[in-house]
Amino acid sequence: MSHTFSRRSALRLVGGAVAVAAATTAPAFVPGAHAAPGTAAGPRVEALIRRLTLDEKISLLHGAADPDSLGQAGFVPGVPRLGIPSLRLADGPAGVRVTRHATALPAPVLLASAFDPGLAHRYGRVIGHEGRALGQDILLSPMVNLIRTPYAGRNFETFSEDPLLAADLVAAEIRGIQGEGLIATVKHFALNNQEKDRQSVDVVVDEQTLHEVELRGFEAAVDAGTGAVMGAYNKVDGIYACENRALLTGVLRDQWGFDGWVMTDWFAAHSTVAAITAGLDMEMPDGTYFGAALRSAVRNGTVSEAYVDRAVRRILRVMDRFGLLDGSAPARPARDAKAGAAVALEVAKAGATLLRNEHHALPLTGAAARDIAVVGPTGMLPFVSGGGSAHVVPDHADSPLDAIRARAGRGARVTYSLGEDLFGKAVPASALSPALTTEAQQVPAGQAWSYDGTLTVAEPDEWTLVIHYSGERPKVLLDGQDLFPVAPGYGEYFSGGLVSAAPDGLAVRRATLNLSKGAHTLKITANGGSAGQVFRLRRSTGATRAQDVAEAVRAARAAHSVVLFAYEDATEGLDRTTIALPGHQEHLIEAVSAANPRTTVVLNTSSSTSMPWLRRTAAVLQMYYPGQQGAAATTAVLFGDCDPGGRLTQSFAVDDDHHPVAGDPRRYPGVDGTEEYSEGIHAGYRWYDAEGVRPLFPFGHGLSYTSFAYDDVRVRQDRRGLRVEFTVRNTGRRDGVEVAQVYVGPSPRLELDQAVRVLGGYQRLVLRAGERRRVTVRVSARTLSSWDTKKHGWVLGTGRRTVWVGASSRDLRLRTSAEVRA
Ligand code: BGC
């Protein structure tokens, strides 16, 4: 499928039924030696471009090793001779990722759950301030790719399945980051909606879907003034995103007027001439294509130096805007860890999403607050963040168990049981012949070590063998099978956030296999390396698991209430293969909640989860990856010190067979390297509505500890779109948070595919008990428009349109309609 992208189409609310300025096809840059792209920047930048040698210009267009690295992801050397400073680029998006401590903020999906652009702005400010304090110039954040598939490994790193919400939040966060003098990089442009085959998958999407769904957030980022854009790994309509002219020039420059620069994702460049002429400006993190190869291409006339100048100009222009060229950038501030922690706590509380609360099980009060069984590995170990490039070294992170104990206070009884063992128990000495120290095997520096023996299994059973190690991973062969092979390429980097390290910091890998009764050959080789090595070999089996569950059940029975922490360990680089909780957690929840129906499940998961156990539980609190203040925030919500302020920014499916990408491998994860977004514009809740499928929990859902009534809706049209007014009243006895949502139905006049309803706007409200508030929500002309693929522009959906007001996409309390006129 091919696209013709057009110049920005001005939407008009006057004129004919189709109220869009005629779209014109943009003159595209023609790759080749003699094209002369680019427009002049300010005099300072133009003067620099004149003075830079070709080699110096090229050095600005790709990453290099940082002689004084602070552990950040990327570095671009400057040109000291001309006062052009070097640039340090750090991930992103849940804080500043360097080797030093930083505020580990809640995952962006938790931020998004607050439906509060003001909070996103403050979140951005923390990152901007800390990034500058930690020696960085550019933050590789925010990520705004939509949540399209529940399996995508980075759903925690992004905001929502809804384009409007994502757009509002990305814009606010960018303003926050850049307001502190740090350059933001919106990523990954575009359609990096999954990790599976992300380096190669070819995403085929029709033009209407592309514009209405994925691109809206990127456009908002450009409108908010993002300094940089990161190109995605994947292909779009057959062409790698980092050399895709239609995207990099057609959409970004010609339609949206972007004047910053485009960098690749890490190692996402695939060409020199094709990429630079298509609109790529910087290769990261090295110069495979934009180093010597670019110099030769210019020297031998394959590409005009004007393209190099264009890229340099785009980079310098942003640097100039941030005061990096004339020394006017403010001095680097000191870190303010306290302020960071306060925002981290506020966001985690504001995004905490209460999915279920039977018979007011929460908040915990009276006996329920004084006699608690805490269950689950992440009840003890704080689950701070997901894995991959978003992982931040937190200042500190408390254990939820400690926070619950402290809050329950003296005289309370708070027990703990593991329930699900992530790190294994010692292999019994009797199982190993000859004898082997498996708990703390030391291998001295410079020495090789090996073991050759047998592991004897008493009964056939499912075993999970777990290795904990420092240094190089020991090689363990069981019956000749390499249990913990080292993943090729980037693979090792993406090994999970929480569960890939033991509490004492040793790396952890697992292998699960069915073992028959009898002796199995076991060979282990290890290498002390330069620092010496220590490793442990552990296991869990059906028998140890049964003991863990039995202990949790005993504790649950003995307590008045249970708080069970369940987890899912997502990471960049990997998609999950099911939306069910990993390991044996479903069984644990069933068993514990059968033993004590006053069980609250706290979910530290990246995205949606199926919950076959739901009906047995009293309450379910979705905390995602709550950052370094997660324990305090979770405890505050559990005990009712604050109202759970979050709402779902994605639909939760009942199971693996009922969601927008279920059942069609061409839709996800792709067949023969190609993936079709054949759900079209019906992403997320739009698909559930279009197909009449019941989600487990709908988009926008989330409970408060109080209740709200909606009343008296009125709508009128003004120049900017629709103005929807209604009244919300807190009808309960507690102060509380409501996220009032406005949805809009299709236009009867457009012959384009339209959703059953789309989110038109929302308002987060904090209402005192009994308080009533008149609320105004604006629905923008953009939201009332569709992308017309014939005109390559937006058309306003005129005619009578239904307007709903409610508390989720499926809890619509008020309904009216409005005539939308051109
Ligand atoms: C990720 C980017 C990240 C970059 C640098 C890549 O693997 O996709 O999001 O910014 O690494 O760490």
PDB file of C-alpha atoms in Angstrom, residues 41-50 312-314 316-318 320 325:
ATOM      1  CA  ALA A  41      18.358  29.014  10.008  1.00  0.00           C
ATOM      2  CA  GLY A  42      19.386  31.932  12.201  1.00  0.00           C
ATOM      3  CA  PRO A  43      22.587  33.839  11.380  1.00  0.00           C
ATOM      4  CA  ARG A  44      24.572  32.084  14.125  1.00  0.00           C
ATOM      5  CA  VAL A  45      23.765  28.659  12.747  1.00  0.00           C
ATOM      6  CA  GLU A  46      24.378  29.697   9.136  1.00  0.00           C
ATOM      7  CA  ALA A  47      27.728  31.227  10.081  1.00  0.00           C
ATOM      8  CA  LEU A  48      28.738  28.007  11.820  1.00  0.00           C
ATOM      9  CA  ILE A  49      27.729  25.888   8.844  1.00  0.00           C
ATOM     10  CA  ARG A  50      29.947  28.039   6.639  1.00  0.00           C
ATOM     11  CA  VAL A 312      23.601  19.902  10.569  1.00  0.00           C
ATOM     12  CA  ARG A 313      21.337  22.930  10.347  1.00  0.00           C
ATOM     13  CA  ARG A 314      18.445  21.042  11.903  1.00  0.00           C
ATOM     14  CA  LEU A 316      22.309  23.260  15.391  1.00  0.00           C
ATOM     15  CA  ARG A 317      19.017  25.102  15.160  1.00  0.00           C
ATOM     16  CA  VAL A 318      17.677  23.144  18.125  1.00  0.00           C
ATOM     17  CA  ASP A 320      20.722  27.241  19.424  1.00  0.00           C
ATOM     18  CA  LEU A 325      25.704  27.491  21.076  1.00  0.00           C
TER      19      LEU A 325
END
